[in-house]
Coordinates of C-alpha atoms and ligand atoms in Angstrom, one line a residue:
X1099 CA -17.1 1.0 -15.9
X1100 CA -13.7 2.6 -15.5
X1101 CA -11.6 2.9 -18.7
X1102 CA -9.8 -0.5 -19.3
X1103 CA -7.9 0.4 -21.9
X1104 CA -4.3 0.6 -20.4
X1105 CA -4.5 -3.2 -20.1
X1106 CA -3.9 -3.3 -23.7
X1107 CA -0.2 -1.5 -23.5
X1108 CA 3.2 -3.3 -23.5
X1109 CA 3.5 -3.8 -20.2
X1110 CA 1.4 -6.5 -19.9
X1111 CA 1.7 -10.1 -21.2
X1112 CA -1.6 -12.1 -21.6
X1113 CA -1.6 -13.8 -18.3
X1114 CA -2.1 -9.7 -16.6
X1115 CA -4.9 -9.2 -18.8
X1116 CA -6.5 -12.3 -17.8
X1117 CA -5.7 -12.1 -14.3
X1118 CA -7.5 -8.4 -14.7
X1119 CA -10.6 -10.1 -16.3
X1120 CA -11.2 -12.8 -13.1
X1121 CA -9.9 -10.3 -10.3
X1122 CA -12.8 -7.4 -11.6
X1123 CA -15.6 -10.1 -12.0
X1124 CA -14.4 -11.5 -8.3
X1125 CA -14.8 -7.5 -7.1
X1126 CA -18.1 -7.3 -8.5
X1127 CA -19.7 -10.4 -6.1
X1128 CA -17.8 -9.8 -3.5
X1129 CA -17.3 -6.2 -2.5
X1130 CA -17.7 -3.6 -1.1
X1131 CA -18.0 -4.9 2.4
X1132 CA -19.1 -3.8 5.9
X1133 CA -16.6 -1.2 7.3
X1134 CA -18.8 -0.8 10.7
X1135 CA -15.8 -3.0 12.5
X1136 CA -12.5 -2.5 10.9
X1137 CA -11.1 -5.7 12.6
X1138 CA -13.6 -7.8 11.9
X1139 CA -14.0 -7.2 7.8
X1140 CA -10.3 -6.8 7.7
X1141 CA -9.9 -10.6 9.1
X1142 CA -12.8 -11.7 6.8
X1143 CA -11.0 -9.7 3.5
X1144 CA -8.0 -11.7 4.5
X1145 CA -10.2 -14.7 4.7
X1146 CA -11.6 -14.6 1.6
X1147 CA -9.1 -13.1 -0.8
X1148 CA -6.9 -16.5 0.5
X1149 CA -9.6 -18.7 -0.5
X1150 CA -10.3 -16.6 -3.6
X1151 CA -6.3 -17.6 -4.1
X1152 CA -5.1 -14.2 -4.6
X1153 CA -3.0 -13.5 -2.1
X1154 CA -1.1 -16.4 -3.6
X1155 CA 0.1 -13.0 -5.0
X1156 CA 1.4 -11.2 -2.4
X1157 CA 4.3 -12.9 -1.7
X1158 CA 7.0 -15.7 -2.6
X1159 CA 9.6 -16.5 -4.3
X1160 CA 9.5 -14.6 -7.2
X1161 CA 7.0 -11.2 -6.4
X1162 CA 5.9 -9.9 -9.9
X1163 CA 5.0 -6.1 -9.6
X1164 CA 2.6 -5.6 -12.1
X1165 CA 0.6 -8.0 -10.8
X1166 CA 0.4 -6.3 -7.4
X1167 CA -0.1 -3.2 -8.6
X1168 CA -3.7 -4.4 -11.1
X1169 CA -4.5 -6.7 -7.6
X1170 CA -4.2 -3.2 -5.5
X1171 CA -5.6 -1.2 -8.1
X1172 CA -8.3 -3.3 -8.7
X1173 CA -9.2 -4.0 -5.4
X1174 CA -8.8 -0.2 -4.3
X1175 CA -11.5 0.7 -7.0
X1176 CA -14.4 -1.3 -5.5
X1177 CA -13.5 -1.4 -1.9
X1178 CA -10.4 0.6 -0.3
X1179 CA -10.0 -1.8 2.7
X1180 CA -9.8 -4.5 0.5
X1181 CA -6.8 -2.9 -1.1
X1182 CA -5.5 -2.9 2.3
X1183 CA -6.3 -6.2 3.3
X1184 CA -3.9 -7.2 0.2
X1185 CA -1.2 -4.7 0.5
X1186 CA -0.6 -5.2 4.2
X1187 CA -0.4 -9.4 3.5
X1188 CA 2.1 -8.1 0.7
X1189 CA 4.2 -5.8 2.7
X1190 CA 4.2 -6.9 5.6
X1191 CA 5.8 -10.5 4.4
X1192 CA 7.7 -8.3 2.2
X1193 CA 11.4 -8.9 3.7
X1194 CA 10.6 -12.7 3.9
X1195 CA 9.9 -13.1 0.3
X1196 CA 13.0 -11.2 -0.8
X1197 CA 15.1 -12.4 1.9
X1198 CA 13.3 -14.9 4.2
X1199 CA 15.1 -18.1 5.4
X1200 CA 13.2 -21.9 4.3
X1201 CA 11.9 -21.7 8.2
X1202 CA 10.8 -18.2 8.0
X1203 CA 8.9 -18.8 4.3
X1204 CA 6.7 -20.9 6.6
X1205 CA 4.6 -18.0 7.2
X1206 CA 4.4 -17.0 3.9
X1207 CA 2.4 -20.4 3.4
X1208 CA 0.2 -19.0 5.6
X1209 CA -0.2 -15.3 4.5
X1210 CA -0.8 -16.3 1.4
X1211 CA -3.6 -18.9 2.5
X1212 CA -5.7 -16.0 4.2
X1213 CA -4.6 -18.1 7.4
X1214 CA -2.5 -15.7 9.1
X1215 CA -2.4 -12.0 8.9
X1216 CA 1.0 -9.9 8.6
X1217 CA 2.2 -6.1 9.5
X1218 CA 5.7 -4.4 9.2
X1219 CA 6.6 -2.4 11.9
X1220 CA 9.5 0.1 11.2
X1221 CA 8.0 3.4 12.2
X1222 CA 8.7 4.9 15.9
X1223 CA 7.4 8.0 17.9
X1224 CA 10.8 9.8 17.2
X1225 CA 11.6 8.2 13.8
X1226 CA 9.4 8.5 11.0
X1227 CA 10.7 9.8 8.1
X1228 CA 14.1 8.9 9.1
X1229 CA 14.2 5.2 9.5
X1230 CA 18.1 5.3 10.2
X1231 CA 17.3 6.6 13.4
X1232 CA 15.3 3.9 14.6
X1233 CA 16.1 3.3 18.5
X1234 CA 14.5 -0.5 19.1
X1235 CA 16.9 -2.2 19.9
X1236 CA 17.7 -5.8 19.4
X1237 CA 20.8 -6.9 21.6
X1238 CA 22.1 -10.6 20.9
X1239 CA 21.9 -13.4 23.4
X1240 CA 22.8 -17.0 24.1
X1241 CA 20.9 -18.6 21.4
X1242 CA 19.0 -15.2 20.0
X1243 CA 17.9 -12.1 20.5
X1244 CA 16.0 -9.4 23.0
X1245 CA 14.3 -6.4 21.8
X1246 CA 13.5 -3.4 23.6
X1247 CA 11.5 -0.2 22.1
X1248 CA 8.2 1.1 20.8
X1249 CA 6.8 1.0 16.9
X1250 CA 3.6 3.3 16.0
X1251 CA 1.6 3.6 13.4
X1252 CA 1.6 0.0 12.7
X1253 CA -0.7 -1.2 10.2
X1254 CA -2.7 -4.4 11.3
X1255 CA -1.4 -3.8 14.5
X1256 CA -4.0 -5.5 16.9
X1257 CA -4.5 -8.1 14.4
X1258 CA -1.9 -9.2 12.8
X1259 CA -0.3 -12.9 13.6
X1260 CA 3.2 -11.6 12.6
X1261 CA 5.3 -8.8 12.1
X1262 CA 8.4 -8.4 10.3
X1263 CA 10.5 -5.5 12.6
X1264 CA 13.3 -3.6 11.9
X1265 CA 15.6 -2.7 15.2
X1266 CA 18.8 -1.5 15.9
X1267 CA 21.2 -4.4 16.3
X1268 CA 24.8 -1.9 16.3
X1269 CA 26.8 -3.1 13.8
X1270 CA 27.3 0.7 12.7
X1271 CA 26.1 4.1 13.1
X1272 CA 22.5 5.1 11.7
X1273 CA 21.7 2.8 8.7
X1274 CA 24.0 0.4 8.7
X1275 CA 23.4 -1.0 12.3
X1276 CA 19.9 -2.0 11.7
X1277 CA 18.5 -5.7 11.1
X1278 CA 15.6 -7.2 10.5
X1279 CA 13.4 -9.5 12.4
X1280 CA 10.0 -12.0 12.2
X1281 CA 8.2 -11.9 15.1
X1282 CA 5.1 -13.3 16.2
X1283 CA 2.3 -11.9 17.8
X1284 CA 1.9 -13.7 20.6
X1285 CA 5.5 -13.8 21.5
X1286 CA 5.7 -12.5 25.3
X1287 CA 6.5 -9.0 26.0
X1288 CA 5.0 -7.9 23.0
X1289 CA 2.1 -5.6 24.0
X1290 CA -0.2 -3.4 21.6
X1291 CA -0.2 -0.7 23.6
X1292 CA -2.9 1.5 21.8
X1293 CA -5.4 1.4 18.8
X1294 CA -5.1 4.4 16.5
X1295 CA -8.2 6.1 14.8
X1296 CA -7.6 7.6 11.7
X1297 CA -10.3 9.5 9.1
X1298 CA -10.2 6.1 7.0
X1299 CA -10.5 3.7 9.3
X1300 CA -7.8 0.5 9.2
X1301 CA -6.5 -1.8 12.1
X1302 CA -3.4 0.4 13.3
X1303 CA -1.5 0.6 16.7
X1304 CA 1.3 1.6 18.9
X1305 CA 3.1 -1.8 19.7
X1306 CA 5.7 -1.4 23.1
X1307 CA 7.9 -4.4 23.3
X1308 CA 9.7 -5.2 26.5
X1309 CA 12.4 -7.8 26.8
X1310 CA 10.9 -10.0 23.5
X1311 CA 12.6 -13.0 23.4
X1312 CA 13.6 -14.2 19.6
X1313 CA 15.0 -17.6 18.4
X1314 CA 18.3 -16.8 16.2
X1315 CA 16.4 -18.0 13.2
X1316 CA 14.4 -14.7 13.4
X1317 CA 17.2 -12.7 11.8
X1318 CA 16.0 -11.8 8.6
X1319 CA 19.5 -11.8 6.0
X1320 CA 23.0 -11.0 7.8
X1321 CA 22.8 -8.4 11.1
X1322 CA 23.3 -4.7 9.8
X1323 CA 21.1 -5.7 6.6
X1324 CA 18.0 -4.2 7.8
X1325 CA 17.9 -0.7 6.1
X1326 CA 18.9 -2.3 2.6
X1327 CA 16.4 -4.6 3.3
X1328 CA 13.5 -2.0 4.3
X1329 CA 14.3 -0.1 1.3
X1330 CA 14.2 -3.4 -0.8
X1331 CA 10.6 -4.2 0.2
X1332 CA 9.9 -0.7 -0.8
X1333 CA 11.1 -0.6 -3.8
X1334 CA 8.6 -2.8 -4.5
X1335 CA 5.4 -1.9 -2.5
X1336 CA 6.1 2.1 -3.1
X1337 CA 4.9 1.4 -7.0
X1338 CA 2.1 -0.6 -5.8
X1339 CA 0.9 2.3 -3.1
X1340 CA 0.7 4.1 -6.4
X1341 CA -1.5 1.6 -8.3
X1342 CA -3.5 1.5 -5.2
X1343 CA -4.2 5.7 -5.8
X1344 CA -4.8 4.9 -9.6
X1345 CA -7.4 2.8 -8.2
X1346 CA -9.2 5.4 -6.5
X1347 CA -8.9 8.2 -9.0
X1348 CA -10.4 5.9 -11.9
X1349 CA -12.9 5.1 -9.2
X1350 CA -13.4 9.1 -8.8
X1351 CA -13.5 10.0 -12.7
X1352 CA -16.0 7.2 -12.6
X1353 CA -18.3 8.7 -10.2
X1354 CA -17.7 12.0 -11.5
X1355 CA -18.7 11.2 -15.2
X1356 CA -22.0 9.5 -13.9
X1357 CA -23.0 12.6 -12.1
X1358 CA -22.3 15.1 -14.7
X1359 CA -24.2 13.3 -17.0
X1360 CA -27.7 13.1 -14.7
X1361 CA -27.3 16.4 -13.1
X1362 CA -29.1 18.9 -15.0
X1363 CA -28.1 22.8 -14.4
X1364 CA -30.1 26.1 -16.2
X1365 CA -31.4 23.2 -18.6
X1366 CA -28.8 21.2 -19.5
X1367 CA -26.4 18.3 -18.2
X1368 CA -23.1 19.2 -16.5
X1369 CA -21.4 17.4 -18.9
X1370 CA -22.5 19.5 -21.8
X1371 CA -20.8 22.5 -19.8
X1372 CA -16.9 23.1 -21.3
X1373 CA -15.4 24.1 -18.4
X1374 CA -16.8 20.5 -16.9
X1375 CA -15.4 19.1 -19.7
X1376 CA -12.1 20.8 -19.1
X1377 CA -12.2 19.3 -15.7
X1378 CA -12.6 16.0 -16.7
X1379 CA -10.0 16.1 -19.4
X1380 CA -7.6 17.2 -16.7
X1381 CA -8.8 14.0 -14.4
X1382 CA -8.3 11.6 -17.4
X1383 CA -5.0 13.0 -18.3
X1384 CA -3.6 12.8 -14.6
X1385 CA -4.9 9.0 -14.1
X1386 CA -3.4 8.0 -17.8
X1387 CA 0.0 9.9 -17.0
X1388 CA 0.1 8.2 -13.0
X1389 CA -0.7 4.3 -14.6
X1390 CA 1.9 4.9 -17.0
X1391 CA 4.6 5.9 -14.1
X1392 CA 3.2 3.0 -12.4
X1393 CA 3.2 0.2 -14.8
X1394 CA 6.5 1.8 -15.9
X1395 CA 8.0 1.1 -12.6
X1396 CA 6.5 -2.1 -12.0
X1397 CA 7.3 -3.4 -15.8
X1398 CA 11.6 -2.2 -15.1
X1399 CA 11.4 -4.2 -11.6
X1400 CA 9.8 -7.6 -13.2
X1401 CA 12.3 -6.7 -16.1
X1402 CA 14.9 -7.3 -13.1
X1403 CA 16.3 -4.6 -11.5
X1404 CA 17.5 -5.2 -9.1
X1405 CA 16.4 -1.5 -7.4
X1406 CA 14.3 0.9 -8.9
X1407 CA 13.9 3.6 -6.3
X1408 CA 13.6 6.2 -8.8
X1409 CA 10.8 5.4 -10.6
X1410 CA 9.2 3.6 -7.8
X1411 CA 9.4 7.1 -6.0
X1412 CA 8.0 8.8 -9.4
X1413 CA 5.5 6.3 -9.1
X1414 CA 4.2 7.0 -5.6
X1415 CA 4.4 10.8 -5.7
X1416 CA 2.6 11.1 -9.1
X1417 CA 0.2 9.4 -8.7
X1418 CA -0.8 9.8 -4.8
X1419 CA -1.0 13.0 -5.8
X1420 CA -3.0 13.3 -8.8
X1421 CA -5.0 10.7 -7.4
X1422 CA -5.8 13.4 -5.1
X1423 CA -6.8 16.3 -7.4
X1424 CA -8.6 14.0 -9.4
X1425 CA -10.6 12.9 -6.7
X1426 CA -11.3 16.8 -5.3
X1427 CA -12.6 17.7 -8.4
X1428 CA -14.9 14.8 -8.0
X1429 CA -16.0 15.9 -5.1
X1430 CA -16.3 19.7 -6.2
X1431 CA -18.4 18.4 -9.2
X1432 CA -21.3 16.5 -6.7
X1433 CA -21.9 19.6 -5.2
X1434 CA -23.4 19.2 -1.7
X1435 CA -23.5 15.9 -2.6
X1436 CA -19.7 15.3 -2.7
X1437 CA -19.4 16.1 1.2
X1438 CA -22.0 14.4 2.2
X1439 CA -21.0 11.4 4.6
X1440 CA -21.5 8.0 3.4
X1441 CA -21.4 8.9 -0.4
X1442 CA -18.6 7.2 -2.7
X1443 CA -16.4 10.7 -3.2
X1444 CA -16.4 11.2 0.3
X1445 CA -14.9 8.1 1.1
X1446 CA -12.5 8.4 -1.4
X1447 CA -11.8 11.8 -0.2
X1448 CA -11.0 10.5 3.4
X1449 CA -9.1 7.2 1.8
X1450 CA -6.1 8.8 -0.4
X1451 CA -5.0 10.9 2.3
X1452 CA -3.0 8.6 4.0
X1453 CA -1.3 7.1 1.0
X1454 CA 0.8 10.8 0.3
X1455 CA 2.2 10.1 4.2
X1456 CA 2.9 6.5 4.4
X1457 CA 5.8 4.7 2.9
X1458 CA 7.5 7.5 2.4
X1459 CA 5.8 11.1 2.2
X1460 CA 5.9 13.2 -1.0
X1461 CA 8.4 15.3 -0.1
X1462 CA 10.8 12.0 1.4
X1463 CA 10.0 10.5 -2.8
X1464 CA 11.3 13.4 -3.9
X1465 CA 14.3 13.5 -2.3
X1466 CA 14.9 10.1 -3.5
X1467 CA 14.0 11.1 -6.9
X1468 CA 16.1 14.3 -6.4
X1469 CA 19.3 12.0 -5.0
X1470 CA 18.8 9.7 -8.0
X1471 CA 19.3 12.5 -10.7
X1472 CA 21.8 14.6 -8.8
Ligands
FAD2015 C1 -2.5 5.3 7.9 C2 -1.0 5.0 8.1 C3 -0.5 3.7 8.1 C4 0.8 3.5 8.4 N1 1.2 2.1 8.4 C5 2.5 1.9 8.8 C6 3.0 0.5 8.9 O1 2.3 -0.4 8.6 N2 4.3 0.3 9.3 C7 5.1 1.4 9.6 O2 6.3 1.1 10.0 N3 4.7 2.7 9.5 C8 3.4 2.9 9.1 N4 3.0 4.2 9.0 C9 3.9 5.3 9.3 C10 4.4 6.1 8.1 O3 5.3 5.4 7.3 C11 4.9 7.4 8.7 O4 3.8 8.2 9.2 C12 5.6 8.2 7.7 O5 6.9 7.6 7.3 C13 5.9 9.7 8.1 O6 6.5 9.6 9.4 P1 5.9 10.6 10.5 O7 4.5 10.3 10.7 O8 6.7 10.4 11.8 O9 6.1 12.0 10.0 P2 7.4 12.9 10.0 O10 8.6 12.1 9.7 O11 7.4 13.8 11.2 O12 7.2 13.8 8.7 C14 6.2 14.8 8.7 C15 6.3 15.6 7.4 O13 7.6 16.3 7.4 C16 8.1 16.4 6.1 N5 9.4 15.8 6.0 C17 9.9 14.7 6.8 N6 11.1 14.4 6.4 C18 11.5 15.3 5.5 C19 12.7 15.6 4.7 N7 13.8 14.8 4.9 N8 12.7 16.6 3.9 C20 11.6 17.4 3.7 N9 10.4 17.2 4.4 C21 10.4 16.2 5.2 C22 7.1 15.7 5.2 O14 6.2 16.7 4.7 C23 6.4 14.8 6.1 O15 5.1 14.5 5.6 C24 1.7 4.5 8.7 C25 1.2 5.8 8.7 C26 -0.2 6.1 8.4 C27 -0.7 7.5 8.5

């Protein structure tokens, strides 16, 4: 049983800790699942975390960050594509629930039902890192819009029933001539052009869109609002990729404290070794210092700030990257064991990987943190 005892610090009020309580009993009957098709359990995680109610969670009026991030932490500690099922529901209706019109908040209804599955495409061949030169372009016609381009990387790509899409609309240079856009899947012109296999498998795909017609109502916010409004949804999802890692490393610690306590070396168990102990010391330190950057963030954004892209960014690089050491010393302490395919450390090997690229790589956090101070 991971260590529980964060729950009891001031960042929480009651209803967290009960909310924690239900979500970890709800993990225990229902995951892991199936990963053999990646679409398939994804679309049945969606599925049932709606009817479990909690993707009631993931978006709205009012998005409360700590409660993402124990959802994604949670969820990422019994079953990593579960934590993506979640997060992906979250952030990719992410723009609508900060800024979505009453018409637009329609498909929130159904995202957060399990009835309809989201993805937020803002990442292109020639822009990833640097969003402001996104080259999609969105030009305005009688009654709406057209957009023109390609998007890769795109999470639920393949599957999802909407997109929210960031494209250059010209109101300015770089940044500030960006805007925001829902879009449906099956809107014509829209083609998912390629499926993308990474080492921890999730639906994820080059989309090419080609003369996509959009009703004017699509316009997320005012034209040339689309970078602030990226950034927004990030500012909240950044701190939640980091609960997400702070699932996996408790997960790791876990694993790792079971085996050093069976395995028996020159007639004794691991765990009695001190330099094992010094290891594990190191793990629990990292994971205590990343939840208390996370909840930290989370707790200043439900406090209502209105950005926070300082210690969200804190958030995100800490503990992605902890989350990482913590889990390669789990591995390094099963032995052969640890690289052996199938076992829990080598999954969680493969599945933090990702999380120190997307939304922002290390180094992109740090200059954010870096910008912040300066
Ligand atoms: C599994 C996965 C899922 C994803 N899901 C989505 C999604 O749903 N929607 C979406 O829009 N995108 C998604 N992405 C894309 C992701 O956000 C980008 O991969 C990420 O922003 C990095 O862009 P890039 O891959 O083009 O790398 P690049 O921009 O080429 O960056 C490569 C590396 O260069 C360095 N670097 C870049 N810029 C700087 C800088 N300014 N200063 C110093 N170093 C720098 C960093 O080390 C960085 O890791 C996903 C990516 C992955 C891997």
């Amino acid at each position: 049983m991971a260590d529980r005892s964060f729950l009891s610090w001031p960042f929480f009020e009651d209803r967290h800790r009960a909310l924690a309580v239900a979500l970890e009993a709800w993990c225990v009957a229902h995951l892991p699942v199936d990963h053999s098709d990646v679409d398939a359990a994804c679309r049945g995680l969606v599925a049932v975390l709606g009817a479990g109610c909690w993707l009631q969670h993931s978006g709205g009026e009012r998005l409360d960050v700590r409660t993402l991030c124990l959802i994604r932490e949670t969820l990422a500690r019994h079953d990593g594509l579960a934590d993506f099922a979640f997060a992906m529901q979250g952030l990719g209706m992410g723009a609508v629930s900060l800024f979505g019109s009453p018409e637009q908040r329609e498909w929130l209804e159904r995202t957060r039902a399990g009835a309809a599955i989201a993805g937020f495409a803002v990442t292109e061949p020639a822009s990833g890192s640097d969003v402001a030169a996104t080259a999609t372009t969105a030009a305005r016609v009688q009654g709406g819009w057209v957009l023109n381009g390609e998007k890769t990387w795109i999470s639920n790509g393949g599957i999802a029933d909407v997109y929210v899409i960031i494209a250059r609309t010209g109101e300015a240079p770089g940044a500030k001539g960006l805007s925001a856009f829902v879009m449906p899947a099956d809107v014509a012109g829209l083609e998912v052009a390629e499926r993308l296999q990474v080492m921890a498998p999730h639906p994820l795909a080059r989309l090419v869109l080609r003369d996509v017609a959009l009703p004017e109502g699509a316009l997320i916010g005012a034209a040339g609002d689309g970078f602030k409004i990226a950034m927004s949804v990030l500012d909240v999802f950044r701190t939640t990729v980091g609960a997400a890692a702070l699932g996996f490393a408790r997960r790791g610690l876990e694993e790792a404290l079971a085996r050093v306590k069976a395995r028996r070396i020159q007639g004794v168990a691991l765990a009695e070794m001190q330099m094992v102990q010094g290891h594990l010391a190191d793990m629990a330190l990292k994971i205590d210092a990343a939840a208390l950057l996370v909840y930290r963030a989370a707790w200043v954004k439900d406090q209502g700030a209105a950005r926070v892209s300082r210690e969200a960014a804190m958030a995100k690089l800490f503990a992605t990257e902890a989350a990482q050491e913590v889990i390669d010393m789990a591995v390094q302490l099963h032995g052969g064991d640890g690289v052996r395919v199938g076992s829990v450390v080598e999954r969680l090997y493969r599945e933090i990987r990702a999380l120190r690229i997307y939304e922002g790589a290390s180094d992109v956090q740090r200059i954010v943190i870096a910008r912040a101070i300066l």
